[in-house]
Amino acid sequence: MKNLLSIEALTAREISDIVELGISLRKNRAATPKVLNGQCWALIFNKSSTRTRVSFEVGIRELGGDVMFLSGAETQLGRGEPVKDTARVLGRMVHGAVIRTYAQADVEEFAKFSGLPTINALTDDEHPCQILADLQVMQEKLGGWKGRKVCFLGDGDCNVARSWMWAAARLGFELTVGAPKVFQPPADFMERLNAKNVSLSADPKQAVAGADVVYTDVWISMGKEKESARRLRLLKPWQINETLMKQARKNAIVMHCLPAYRGKEISSETLEKHADTIFSEAENRLHVQKAVIVWMLR
Ligand code: CP
Ligand code: NVA
């Protein structure tokens, strides 16, 4: 029994195996193995979601399981019951858990005290399922990540950016995180990452130069709403648009984890031009998360 709590905790081999399995499940959805027969999994969400919730609800059912959605605020968690007590209760009733919340420590604690296979469906620190789906798109559209340059633009210290940095650290592709200094990851994170192939840039044009993949995420992550005005002001020069894309490789692809705010982190024109790639990322959430569950139960 395994967990998926972060990209940081995965090896290169594990990432590749999950992505390969995701690709085969996308090619033959009808051949999904029924590894969850007789099981009921809990989805515990403390933040909004469209893609993650729907893809897990559909995916778990396709794997033969049943699924229960729990809005964290409507459980006793919302009234202060400790995570470790909730975990011990659910550990005696359900067979697996998918958790979207704020603190990474809460997901780690839940996994420890529940004894359940546990998946991080987004925390403030990481969004591992998203990056696995994105790597699947890179494999499908570009034939892989070896020798490729990825550029992440925007809030360079958000969960999606951090998961990209761990993916680059594990897989060895070149990654530039382009962000104003205040939205770059702190020195202690970069030290822990310890990856020479990951660089930081405070210049949008320089960051995008020669990129095969140009990636962005919302500028105001869930939980950061109070900083909206400051973020919109400081991140304005970091929008992905057709002018900035001139710096990238000729056939560069644009990726976005969605939801997208047109006219903010990405122009409407650029989003629509790359819609096939962007909505493939969303679709791959279904396939790669099924792959994660099959891998976890091996
Ligand atoms: N990309 C992503 O995780 O989307 P949701 O917030 O809609 O789940
Ligand atoms: N960084 C974003 C990702 C949304 C899928 C957030 O945490 O809100």
PDB file of C-alpha atoms and ligand atoms in Angstrom:
ATOM      1  CA  MET A   1       0.000   0.000   0.000  1.00  0.00           C
ATOM      2  CA  LYS A   2       1.357   3.392  -1.019  1.00  0.00           C
ATOM      3  CA  ASN A   3       0.303   7.038  -0.759  1.00  0.00           C
ATOM      4  CA  LEU A   4       0.578   9.914  -3.206  1.00  0.00           C
ATOM      5  CA  LEU A   5       1.321  12.853  -0.936  1.00  0.00           C
ATOM      6  CA  SER A   6       3.745  14.835  -3.112  1.00  0.00           C
ATOM      7  CA  ILE A   7       5.918  14.727  -6.214  1.00  0.00           C
ATOM      8  CA  GLU A   8       8.829  15.242  -3.823  1.00  0.00           C
ATOM      9  CA  ALA A   9       8.281  11.767  -2.383  1.00  0.00           C
ATOM     10  CA  LEU A  10       8.281  10.020  -5.786  1.00  0.00           C
ATOM     11  CA  THR A  11      11.238   8.605  -7.689  1.00  0.00           C
ATOM     12  CA  ALA A  12      11.835   9.193 -11.407  1.00  0.00           C
ATOM     13  CA  ARG A  13      10.901   5.568 -12.045  1.00  0.00           C
ATOM     14  CA  GLU A  14       7.618   5.873 -10.151  1.00  0.00           C
ATOM     15  CA  ILE A  15       6.668   9.048 -12.044  1.00  0.00           C
ATOM     16  CA  SER A  16       7.419   7.413 -15.396  1.00  0.00           C
ATOM     17  CA  ASP A  17       5.510   4.244 -14.492  1.00  0.00           C
ATOM     18  CA  ILE A  18       2.403   6.224 -13.428  1.00  0.00           C
ATOM     19  CA  VAL A  19       2.487   8.374 -16.579  1.00  0.00           C
ATOM     20  CA  GLU A  20       2.909   5.315 -18.826  1.00  0.00           C
ATOM     21  CA  LEU A  21      -0.059   3.648 -17.143  1.00  0.00           C
ATOM     22  CA  GLY A  22      -2.085   6.866 -17.530  1.00  0.00           C
ATOM     23  CA  ILE A  23      -1.342   6.853 -21.263  1.00  0.00           C
ATOM     24  CA  SER A  24      -2.516   3.252 -21.652  1.00  0.00           C
ATOM     25  CA  LEU A  25      -5.687   3.944 -19.646  1.00  0.00           C
ATOM     26  CA  ARG A  26      -6.440   6.937 -21.884  1.00  0.00           C
ATOM     27  CA  LYS A  27      -5.996   4.783 -24.994  1.00  0.00           C
ATOM     28  CA  ASN A  28      -8.278   2.052 -23.698  1.00  0.00           C
ATOM     29  CA  ARG A  29     -10.686   3.418 -21.134  1.00  0.00           C
ATOM     30  CA  ALA A  30     -12.947   0.365 -21.400  1.00  0.00           C
ATOM     31  CA  ALA A  31     -10.114  -1.884 -20.213  1.00  0.00           C
ATOM     32  CA  THR A  32      -9.865  -0.185 -16.804  1.00  0.00           C
ATOM     33  CA  PRO A  33      -8.999  -2.842 -14.214  1.00  0.00           C
ATOM     34  CA  LYS A  34     -11.608  -3.158 -11.456  1.00  0.00           C
ATOM     35  CA  VAL A  35      -9.072  -2.887  -8.634  1.00  0.00           C
ATOM     36  CA  LEU A  36     -11.539  -1.087  -6.340  1.00  0.00           C
ATOM     37  CA  ASN A  37     -14.284  -3.731  -6.423  1.00  0.00           C
ATOM     38  CA  GLY A  38     -16.096  -3.693  -3.079  1.00  0.00           C
ATOM     39  CA  GLN A  39     -14.277  -0.550  -1.889  1.00  0.00           C
ATOM     40  CA  CYS A  40     -15.607   2.852  -0.846  1.00  0.00           C
ATOM     41  CA  TRP A  41     -13.264   5.865  -1.004  1.00  0.00           C
ATOM     42  CA  ALA A  42     -13.778   9.224   0.706  1.00  0.00           C
ATOM     43  CA  LEU A  43     -13.086  12.558  -0.973  1.00  0.00           C
ATOM     44  CA  ILE A  44     -12.528  15.190   1.727  1.00  0.00           C
ATOM     45  CA  PHE A  45     -12.352  18.686   0.230  1.00  0.00           C
ATOM     46  CA  ASN A  46     -11.739  21.903   2.157  1.00  0.00           C
ATOM     47  CA  LYS A  47     -11.342  23.987  -1.026  1.00  0.00           C
ATOM     48  CA  SER A  48     -13.385  24.383  -4.230  1.00  0.00           C
ATOM     49  CA  SER A  49     -12.854  22.028  -7.159  1.00  0.00           C
ATOM     50  CA  THR A  50     -14.263  21.080 -10.528  1.00  0.00           C
ATOM     51  CA  ARG A  51     -11.643  18.940 -12.303  1.00  0.00           C
ATOM     52  CA  THR A  52     -10.213  17.148  -9.295  1.00  0.00           C
ATOM     53  CA  ARG A  53     -13.547  16.247  -7.787  1.00  0.00           C
ATOM     54  CA  VAL A  54     -15.160  15.093 -11.033  1.00  0.00           C
ATOM     55  CA  SER A  55     -12.116  13.146 -12.223  1.00  0.00           C
ATOM     56  CA  PHE A  56     -11.785  11.282  -8.923  1.00  0.00           C
ATOM     57  CA  GLU A  57     -15.520  10.577  -8.672  1.00  0.00           C
ATOM     58  CA  VAL A  58     -15.618   9.173 -12.210  1.00  0.00           C
ATOM     59  CA  GLY A  59     -12.242   7.436 -11.954  1.00  0.00           C
ATOM     60  CA  ILE A  60     -12.976   5.621  -8.695  1.00  0.00           C
ATOM     61  CA  ARG A  61     -16.285   4.367 -10.113  1.00  0.00           C
ATOM     62  CA  GLU A  62     -14.571   3.212 -13.324  1.00  0.00           C
ATOM     63  CA  LEU A  63     -12.115   1.268 -11.157  1.00  0.00           C
ATOM     64  CA  GLY A  64     -15.117  -0.564  -9.666  1.00  0.00           C
ATOM     65  CA  GLY A  65     -15.319   1.383  -6.409  1.00  0.00           C
ATOM     66  CA  ASP A  66     -17.855   3.578  -4.681  1.00  0.00           C
ATOM     67  CA  VAL A  67     -17.113   7.132  -3.622  1.00  0.00           C
ATOM     68  CA  MET A  68     -18.339   9.525  -0.942  1.00  0.00           C
ATOM     69  CA  PHE A  69     -17.801  13.301  -1.208  1.00  0.00           C
ATOM     70  CA  LEU A  70     -17.328  15.112   2.092  1.00  0.00           C
ATOM     71  CA  SER A  71     -17.090  18.864   2.206  1.00  0.00           C
ATOM     72  CA  GLY A  72     -14.639  19.334   5.075  1.00  0.00           C
ATOM     73  CA  ALA A  73     -16.589  22.254   6.513  1.00  0.00           C
ATOM     74  CA  GLU A  74     -19.721  20.130   6.822  1.00  0.00           C
ATOM     75  CA  THR A  75     -17.964  17.403   8.785  1.00  0.00           C
ATOM     76  CA  GLN A  76     -16.809  17.769  12.385  1.00  0.00           C
ATOM     77  CA  LEU A  77     -13.421  18.836  10.965  1.00  0.00           C
ATOM     78  CA  GLY A  78     -15.122  22.158  10.309  1.00  0.00           C
ATOM     79  CA  ARG A  79     -15.929  22.421  14.027  1.00  0.00           C
ATOM     80  CA  GLY A  80     -12.402  21.615  15.130  1.00  0.00           C
ATOM     81  CA  GLU A  81     -12.212  17.802  15.403  1.00  0.00           C
ATOM     82  CA  PRO A  82      -8.514  16.968  15.008  1.00  0.00           C
ATOM     83  CA  VAL A  83      -7.348  15.517  11.693  1.00  0.00           C
ATOM     84  CA  LYS A  84      -5.846  12.525  13.465  1.00  0.00           C
ATOM     85  CA  ASP A  85      -9.180  11.606  15.085  1.00  0.00           C
ATOM     86  CA  THR A  86     -11.105  11.983  11.823  1.00  0.00           C
ATOM     87  CA  ALA A  87      -8.413   9.864  10.172  1.00  0.00           C
ATOM     88  CA  ARG A  88      -8.762   7.076  12.751  1.00  0.00           C
ATOM     89  CA  VAL A  89     -12.546   7.012  12.294  1.00  0.00           C
ATOM     90  CA  LEU A  90     -12.429   6.924   8.488  1.00  0.00           C
ATOM     91  CA  GLY A  91      -9.611   4.366   8.605  1.00  0.00           C
ATOM     92  CA  ARG A  92     -12.096   1.946  10.176  1.00  0.00           C
ATOM     93  CA  MET A  93     -14.794   2.535   7.578  1.00  0.00           C
ATOM     94  CA  VAL A  94     -13.542   3.468   4.104  1.00  0.00           C
ATOM     95  CA  HIS A  95     -10.785   2.011   1.942  1.00  0.00           C
ATOM     96  CA  GLY A  96      -8.950   5.076   0.651  1.00  0.00           C
ATOM     97  CA  ALA A  97      -8.949   8.869   0.873  1.00  0.00           C
ATOM     98  CA  VAL A  98      -8.437  11.803  -1.462  1.00  0.00           C
ATOM     99  CA  ILE A  99      -7.852  15.082   0.374  1.00  0.00           C
ATOM    100  CA  ARG A 100      -7.804  18.710  -0.789  1.00  0.00           C
ATOM    101  CA  THR A 101      -6.851  21.129   1.947  1.00  0.00           C
ATOM    102  CA  TYR A 102      -4.460  23.868   3.082  1.00  0.00           C
ATOM    103  CA  ALA A 103      -1.619  22.429   5.160  1.00  0.00           C
ATOM    104  CA  GLN A 104       0.522  19.635   3.705  1.00  0.00           C
ATOM    105  CA  ALA A 105       1.022  18.450   7.287  1.00  0.00           C
ATOM    106  CA  ASP A 106      -2.703  17.651   7.528  1.00  0.00           C
ATOM    107  CA  VAL A 107      -2.583  15.284   4.543  1.00  0.00           C
ATOM    108  CA  GLU A 108       0.547  13.620   5.942  1.00  0.00           C
ATOM    109  CA  GLU A 109      -1.096  13.275   9.364  1.00  0.00           C
ATOM    110  CA  PHE A 110      -4.272  11.855   7.836  1.00  0.00           C
ATOM    111  CA  ALA A 111      -2.275   9.215   5.940  1.00  0.00           C
ATOM    112  CA  LYS A 112      -0.361   8.262   9.077  1.00  0.00           C
ATOM    113  CA  PHE A 113      -3.332   7.967  11.419  1.00  0.00           C
ATOM    114  CA  SER A 114      -5.863   6.462   8.992  1.00  0.00           C
ATOM    115  CA  GLY A 115      -3.583   3.783   7.566  1.00  0.00           C
ATOM    116  CA  LEU A 116      -5.500   4.331   4.308  1.00  0.00           C
ATOM    117  CA  PRO A 117      -4.042   4.781   0.841  1.00  0.00           C
ATOM    118  CA  THR A 118      -4.159   8.589   0.746  1.00  0.00           C
ATOM    119  CA  ILE A 119      -3.907  10.995  -2.179  1.00  0.00           C
ATOM    120  CA  ASN A 120      -3.042  14.688  -1.979  1.00  0.00           C
ATOM    121  CA  ALA A 121      -5.621  16.388  -4.204  1.00  0.00           C
ATOM    122  CA  LEU A 122      -3.926  19.810  -3.636  1.00  0.00           C
ATOM    123  CA  THR A 123      -2.437  21.467  -0.607  1.00  0.00           C
ATOM    124  CA  ASP A 124      -0.713  24.827  -0.238  1.00  0.00           C
ATOM    125  CA  ASP A 125       2.601  23.032  -0.901  1.00  0.00           C
ATOM    126  CA  GLU A 126       1.912  20.673  -3.802  1.00  0.00           C
ATOM    127  CA  HIS A 127      -0.544  19.543  -6.465  1.00  0.00           C
ATOM    128  CA  PRO A 128       0.952  16.184  -7.470  1.00  0.00           C
ATOM    129  CA  CYS A 129      -2.030  14.863  -9.462  1.00  0.00           C
ATOM    130  CA  GLN A 130      -1.964  17.954 -11.699  1.00  0.00           C
ATOM    131  CA  ILE A 131       1.709  17.626 -12.533  1.00  0.00           C
ATOM    132  CA  LEU A 132       1.363  13.895 -13.311  1.00  0.00           C
ATOM    133  CA  ALA A 133      -1.456  14.763 -15.756  1.00  0.00           C
ATOM    134  CA  ASP A 134       0.727  17.508 -17.265  1.00  0.00           C
ATOM    135  CA  LEU A 135       3.681  15.147 -17.671  1.00  0.00           C
ATOM    136  CA  GLN A 136       1.324  12.761 -19.451  1.00  0.00           C
ATOM    137  CA  VAL A 137       0.479  15.588 -21.873  1.00  0.00           C
ATOM    138  CA  MET A 138       4.213  16.263 -22.413  1.00  0.00           C
ATOM    139  CA  GLN A 139       4.730  12.596 -23.175  1.00  0.00           C
ATOM    140  CA  GLU A 140       1.761  12.487 -25.553  1.00  0.00           C
ATOM    141  CA  LYS A 141       2.412  15.803 -27.340  1.00  0.00           C
ATOM    142  CA  LEU A 142       6.221  16.119 -27.229  1.00  0.00           C
ATOM    143  CA  GLY A 143       7.289  12.499 -26.877  1.00  0.00           C
ATOM    144  CA  GLY A 144       8.576  13.098 -23.331  1.00  0.00           C
ATOM    145  CA  TRP A 145      10.491  15.575 -21.202  1.00  0.00           C
ATOM    146  CA  LYS A 146      14.083  14.565 -21.910  1.00  0.00           C
ATOM    147  CA  GLY A 147      16.003  17.543 -23.318  1.00  0.00           C
ATOM    148  CA  ARG A 148      12.945  19.818 -23.062  1.00  0.00           C
ATOM    149  CA  LYS A 149      12.800  23.220 -21.409  1.00  0.00           C
ATOM    150  CA  VAL A 150       9.745  24.056 -19.326  1.00  0.00           C
ATOM    151  CA  CYS A 151       9.027  27.590 -18.163  1.00  0.00           C
ATOM    152  CA  PHE A 152       6.584  28.227 -15.324  1.00  0.00           C
ATOM    153  CA  LEU A 153       5.411  31.853 -15.203  1.00  0.00           C
ATOM    154  CA  GLY A 154       3.480  33.742 -12.544  1.00  0.00           C
ATOM    155  CA  ASP A 155       3.270  32.845  -8.854  1.00  0.00           C
ATOM    156  CA  GLY A 156       6.520  30.902  -8.708  1.00  0.00           C
ATOM    157  CA  ASP A 157       5.984  29.776  -5.137  1.00  0.00           C
ATOM    158  CA  CYS A 158       2.495  28.269  -5.468  1.00  0.00           C
ATOM    159  CA  ASN A 159       1.635  24.592  -5.123  1.00  0.00           C
ATOM    160  CA  VAL A 160       1.675  23.921  -8.890  1.00  0.00           C
ATOM    161  CA  ALA A 161       5.052  25.663  -9.330  1.00  0.00           C
ATOM    162  CA  ARG A 162       6.527  23.707  -6.442  1.00  0.00           C
ATOM    163  CA  SER A 163       5.296  20.382  -7.821  1.00  0.00           C
ATOM    164  CA  TRP A 164       6.852  21.320 -11.196  1.00  0.00           C
ATOM    165  CA  MET A 165      10.136  22.036  -9.445  1.00  0.00           C
ATOM    166  CA  TRP A 166      10.096  18.633  -7.767  1.00  0.00           C
ATOM    167  CA  ALA A 167       9.230  16.976 -11.099  1.00  0.00           C
ATOM    168  CA  ALA A 168      12.240  18.681 -12.710  1.00  0.00           C
ATOM    169  CA  ALA A 169      14.456  17.711  -9.777  1.00  0.00           C
ATOM    170  CA  ARG A 170      13.420  14.073 -10.119  1.00  0.00           C
ATOM    171  CA  LEU A 171      13.316  13.826 -13.949  1.00  0.00           C
ATOM    172  CA  GLY A 172      16.197  16.129 -14.896  1.00  0.00           C
ATOM    173  CA  PHE A 173      14.553  18.377 -17.511  1.00  0.00           C
ATOM    174  CA  GLU A 174      15.359  22.104 -17.575  1.00  0.00           C
ATOM    175  CA  LEU A 175      12.860  24.268 -15.691  1.00  0.00           C
ATOM    176  CA  THR A 176      12.882  28.030 -15.333  1.00  0.00           C
ATOM    177  CA  VAL A 177      10.485  29.572 -12.858  1.00  0.00           C
ATOM    178  CA  GLY A 178       9.788  33.116 -13.979  1.00  0.00           C
ATOM    179  CA  ALA A 179       8.286  35.359 -11.312  1.00  0.00           C
ATOM    180  CA  PRO A 180       8.830  38.699  -9.626  1.00  0.00           C
ATOM    181  CA  LYS A 181      11.272  38.283  -6.739  1.00  0.00           C
ATOM    182  CA  VAL A 182       8.477  38.388  -4.119  1.00  0.00           C
ATOM    183  CA  PHE A 183       6.750  35.423  -5.764  1.00  0.00           C
ATOM    184  CA  GLN A 184       9.857  33.291  -6.156  1.00  0.00           C
ATOM    185  CA  PRO A 185      10.407  30.282  -3.886  1.00  0.00           C
ATOM    186  CA  PRO A 186      12.521  31.091  -0.811  1.00  0.00           C
ATOM    187  CA  ALA A 187      16.187  30.122  -0.488  1.00  0.00           C
ATOM    188  CA  ASP A 188      15.503  27.302   1.992  1.00  0.00           C
ATOM    189  CA  PHE A 189      13.136  25.634  -0.499  1.00  0.00           C
ATOM    190  CA  MET A 190      15.708  25.940  -3.311  1.00  0.00           C
ATOM    191  CA  GLU A 191      18.327  24.411  -1.004  1.00  0.00           C
ATOM    192  CA  ARG A 192      16.050  21.477  -0.189  1.00  0.00           C
ATOM    193  CA  LEU A 193      15.254  21.082  -3.902  1.00  0.00           C
ATOM    194  CA  ASN A 194      18.971  20.988  -4.694  1.00  0.00           C
ATOM    195  CA  ALA A 195      18.456  20.873  -8.477  1.00  0.00           C
ATOM    196  CA  LYS A 196      20.933  22.562 -10.801  1.00  0.00           C
ATOM    197  CA  ASN A 197      18.475  22.186 -13.691  1.00  0.00           C
ATOM    198  CA  VAL A 198      15.929  24.479 -11.961  1.00  0.00           C
ATOM    199  CA  SER A 199      16.585  28.212 -12.286  1.00  0.00           C
ATOM    200  CA  LEU A 200      14.743  31.349 -11.253  1.00  0.00           C
ATOM    201  CA  SER A 201      14.268  34.452 -13.384  1.00  0.00           C
ATOM    202  CA  ALA A 202      12.772  37.866 -12.654  1.00  0.00           C
ATOM    203  CA  ASP A 203      12.567  38.734 -16.365  1.00  0.00           C
ATOM    204  CA  PRO A 204       9.573  37.319 -18.322  1.00  0.00           C
ATOM    205  CA  LYS A 205      11.308  37.398 -21.733  1.00  0.00           C
ATOM    206  CA  GLN A 206      14.455  35.761 -20.432  1.00  0.00           C
ATOM    207  CA  ALA A 207      12.420  33.111 -18.583  1.00  0.00           C
ATOM    208  CA  VAL A 208      10.458  32.103 -21.699  1.00  0.00           C
ATOM    209  CA  ALA A 209      13.464  32.177 -24.079  1.00  0.00           C
ATOM    210  CA  GLY A 210      13.840  28.834 -25.857  1.00  0.00           C
ATOM    211  CA  ALA A 211      11.059  27.112 -23.896  1.00  0.00           C
ATOM    212  CA  ASP A 212       9.251  24.075 -25.319  1.00  0.00           C
ATOM    213  CA  VAL A 213       6.497  24.376 -22.716  1.00  0.00           C
ATOM    214  CA  VAL A 214       5.209  27.640 -21.275  1.00  0.00           C
ATOM    215  CA  TYR A 215       3.043  27.027 -18.203  1.00  0.00           C
ATOM    216  CA  THR A 216       0.967  29.218 -15.965  1.00  0.00           C
ATOM    217  CA  ASP A 217      -1.493  28.960 -13.094  1.00  0.00           C
ATOM    218  CA  VAL A 218      -3.902  31.403 -11.480  1.00  0.00           C
ATOM    219  CA  TRP A 219      -2.257  34.395  -9.825  1.00  0.00           C
ATOM    220  CA  ILE A 220      -4.522  34.164  -6.783  1.00  0.00           C
ATOM    221  CA  SER A 221      -4.460  30.655  -5.374  1.00  0.00           C
ATOM    222  CA  MET A 222      -7.199  29.463  -3.043  1.00  0.00           C
ATOM    223  CA  GLY A 223      -6.527  30.959   0.369  1.00  0.00           C
ATOM    224  CA  LYS A 224      -4.714  34.023  -1.029  1.00  0.00           C
ATOM    225  CA  GLU A 225      -7.813  36.060  -1.830  1.00  0.00           C
ATOM    226  CA  LYS A 226      -6.895  38.844   0.605  1.00  0.00           C
ATOM    227  CA  GLU A 227      -3.759  39.527  -1.478  1.00  0.00           C
ATOM    228  CA  SER A 228      -5.718  39.887  -4.734  1.00  0.00           C
ATOM    229  CA  ALA A 229      -5.044  43.564  -5.489  1.00  0.00           C
ATOM    230  CA  ARG A 230      -1.311  43.317  -4.797  1.00  0.00           C
ATOM    231  CA  ARG A 231      -0.959  40.119  -6.803  1.00  0.00           C
ATOM    232  CA  LEU A 232      -2.820  41.497  -9.831  1.00  0.00           C
ATOM    233  CA  ARG A 233      -0.586  44.582  -9.786  1.00  0.00           C
ATOM    234  CA  LEU A 234       2.763  42.809  -9.361  1.00  0.00           C
ATOM    235  CA  LEU A 235       2.046  39.938 -11.742  1.00  0.00           C
ATOM    236  CA  LYS A 236       0.643  42.006 -14.609  1.00  0.00           C
ATOM    237  CA  PRO A 237       3.857  41.852 -16.709  1.00  0.00           C
ATOM    238  CA  TRP A 238       3.844  38.055 -16.421  1.00  0.00           C
ATOM    239  CA  GLN A 239       0.818  37.309 -18.598  1.00  0.00           C
ATOM    240  CA  ILE A 240       1.305  34.629 -21.264  1.00  0.00           C
ATOM    241  CA  ASN A 241       0.236  36.219 -24.535  1.00  0.00           C
ATOM    242  CA  GLU A 242       1.200  36.117 -28.194  1.00  0.00           C
ATOM    243  CA  THR A 243       3.884  38.810 -27.763  1.00  0.00           C
ATOM    244  CA  LEU A 244       5.634  36.920 -24.963  1.00  0.00           C
ATOM    245  CA  MET A 245       5.268  33.603 -26.829  1.00  0.00           C
ATOM    246  CA  LYS A 246       7.547  35.006 -29.572  1.00  0.00           C
ATOM    247  CA  GLN A 247      10.446  34.350 -27.165  1.00  0.00           C
ATOM    248  CA  ALA A 248       9.610  30.638 -26.884  1.00  0.00           C
ATOM    249  CA  ARG A 249      10.512  27.865 -29.352  1.00  0.00           C
ATOM    250  CA  LYS A 250       8.562  27.976 -32.597  1.00  0.00           C
ATOM    251  CA  ASN A 251       6.313  25.007 -31.796  1.00  0.00           C
ATOM    252  CA  ALA A 252       6.157  25.601 -28.070  1.00  0.00           C
ATOM    253  CA  ILE A 253       3.035  24.429 -26.280  1.00  0.00           C
ATOM    254  CA  VAL A 254       1.181  26.439 -23.650  1.00  0.00           C
ATOM    255  CA  MET A 255      -0.158  24.691 -20.588  1.00  0.00           C
ATOM    256  CA  HIS A 256      -2.512  25.829 -17.824  1.00  0.00           C
ATOM    257  CA  CYS A 257      -3.829  23.698 -14.972  1.00  0.00           C
ATOM    258  CA  LEU A 258      -7.171  25.599 -15.028  1.00  0.00           C
ATOM    259  CA  PRO A 259      -9.333  27.325 -13.956  1.00  0.00           C
ATOM    260  CA  ALA A 260      -8.075  30.157 -16.205  1.00  0.00           C
ATOM    261  CA  TYR A 261      -8.661  33.861 -15.808  1.00  0.00           C
ATOM    262  CA  ARG A 262      -8.480  35.302 -19.308  1.00  0.00           C
ATOM    263  CA  GLY A 263      -6.829  38.703 -19.465  1.00  0.00           C
ATOM    264  CA  LYS A 264      -4.938  37.984 -16.229  1.00  0.00           C
ATOM    265  CA  GLU A 265      -2.359  35.155 -16.286  1.00  0.00           C
ATOM    266  CA  ILE A 266      -3.145  34.283 -19.921  1.00  0.00           C
ATOM    267  CA  SER A 267      -4.664  36.148 -22.847  1.00  0.00           C
ATOM    268  CA  SER A 268      -7.878  34.810 -24.312  1.00  0.00           C
ATOM    269  CA  GLU A 269      -6.191  34.466 -27.717  1.00  0.00           C
ATOM    270  CA  THR A 270      -3.335  32.342 -26.378  1.00  0.00           C
ATOM    271  CA  LEU A 271      -5.625  30.163 -24.304  1.00  0.00           C
ATOM    272  CA  GLU A 272      -7.893  29.411 -27.274  1.00  0.00           C
ATOM    273  CA  LYS A 273      -4.916  28.760 -29.559  1.00  0.00           C
ATOM    274  CA  HIS A 274      -3.650  26.114 -27.118  1.00  0.00           C
ATOM    275  CA  ALA A 275      -7.035  24.817 -25.967  1.00  0.00           C
ATOM    276  CA  ASP A 276      -6.389  21.275 -27.182  1.00  0.00           C
ATOM    277  CA  THR A 277      -3.301  20.990 -24.959  1.00  0.00           C
ATOM    278  CA  ILE A 278      -4.911  22.743 -22.002  1.00  0.00           C
ATOM    279  CA  PHE A 279      -8.084  20.653 -22.002  1.00  0.00           C
ATOM    280  CA  SER A 280      -5.998  17.497 -22.501  1.00  0.00           C
ATOM    281  CA  GLU A 281      -4.337  18.351 -19.194  1.00  0.00           C
ATOM    282  CA  ALA A 282      -7.802  18.426 -17.644  1.00  0.00           C
ATOM    283  CA  GLU A 283      -8.792  15.152 -19.313  1.00  0.00           C
ATOM    284  CA  ASN A 284      -5.586  13.455 -18.212  1.00  0.00           C
ATOM    285  CA  ARG A 285      -6.505  14.104 -14.586  1.00  0.00           C
ATOM    286  CA  LEU A 286      -9.003  11.256 -15.003  1.00  0.00           C
ATOM    287  CA  HIS A 287      -6.591   8.833 -16.652  1.00  0.00           C
ATOM    288  CA  VAL A 288      -3.499   9.522 -14.587  1.00  0.00           C
ATOM    289  CA  GLN A 289      -5.364   9.465 -11.253  1.00  0.00           C
ATOM    290  CA  LYS A 290      -6.764   6.056 -12.136  1.00  0.00           C
ATOM    291  CA  ALA A 291      -3.146   5.075 -12.846  1.00  0.00           C
ATOM    292  CA  VAL A 292      -2.113   6.466  -9.447  1.00  0.00           C
ATOM    293  CA  ILE A 293      -4.708   4.326  -7.664  1.00  0.00           C
ATOM    294  CA  VAL A 294      -3.712   1.171  -9.571  1.00  0.00           C
ATOM    295  CA  TRP A 295      -0.053   1.915  -8.737  1.00  0.00           C
ATOM    296  CA  MET A 296      -0.846   2.572  -5.062  1.00  0.00           C
ATOM    297  CA  LEU A 297      -2.605  -0.744  -4.627  1.00  0.00           C
ATOM    298  CA  ARG A 298       0.070  -2.846  -6.329  1.00  0.00           C
TER     299      ARG A 298
HETATM  300  N1   CP B   1      -6.672  22.040 -11.845  1.00  0.00           N
HETATM  301  C1   CP B   1      -7.468  21.729 -10.807  1.00  0.00           C
HETATM  302  O1   CP B   1      -7.052  21.111  -9.820  1.00  0.00           O
HETATM  303  O2   CP B   1      -8.754  22.103 -10.972  1.00  0.00           O
HETATM  304  P1   CP B   1      -9.914  22.101  -9.875  1.00  0.00           P
HETATM  305  O3   CP B   1      -9.547  23.140  -8.837  1.00  0.00           O
HETATM  306  O4   CP B   1     -11.162  22.457 -10.638  1.00  0.00           O
HETATM  307  O5   CP B   1      -9.993  20.742  -9.253  1.00  0.00           O
HETATM  308  N1  NVA B   2      -2.589  27.286  -7.444  1.00  0.00           N
HETATM  309  C1  NVA B   2      -4.004  27.076  -7.591  1.00  0.00           C
HETATM  310  C2  NVA B   2      -4.278  25.791  -8.305  1.00  0.00           C
HETATM  311  C3  NVA B   2      -5.734  25.558  -8.629  1.00  0.00           C
HETATM  312  C4  NVA B   2      -5.965  24.242  -9.290  1.00  0.00           C
HETATM  313  C5  NVA B   2      -4.679  27.110  -6.240  1.00  0.00           C
HETATM  314  O1  NVA B   2      -4.123  26.569  -5.273  1.00  0.00           O
HETATM  315  O2  NVA B   2      -5.770  27.685  -6.135  1.00  0.00           O
END
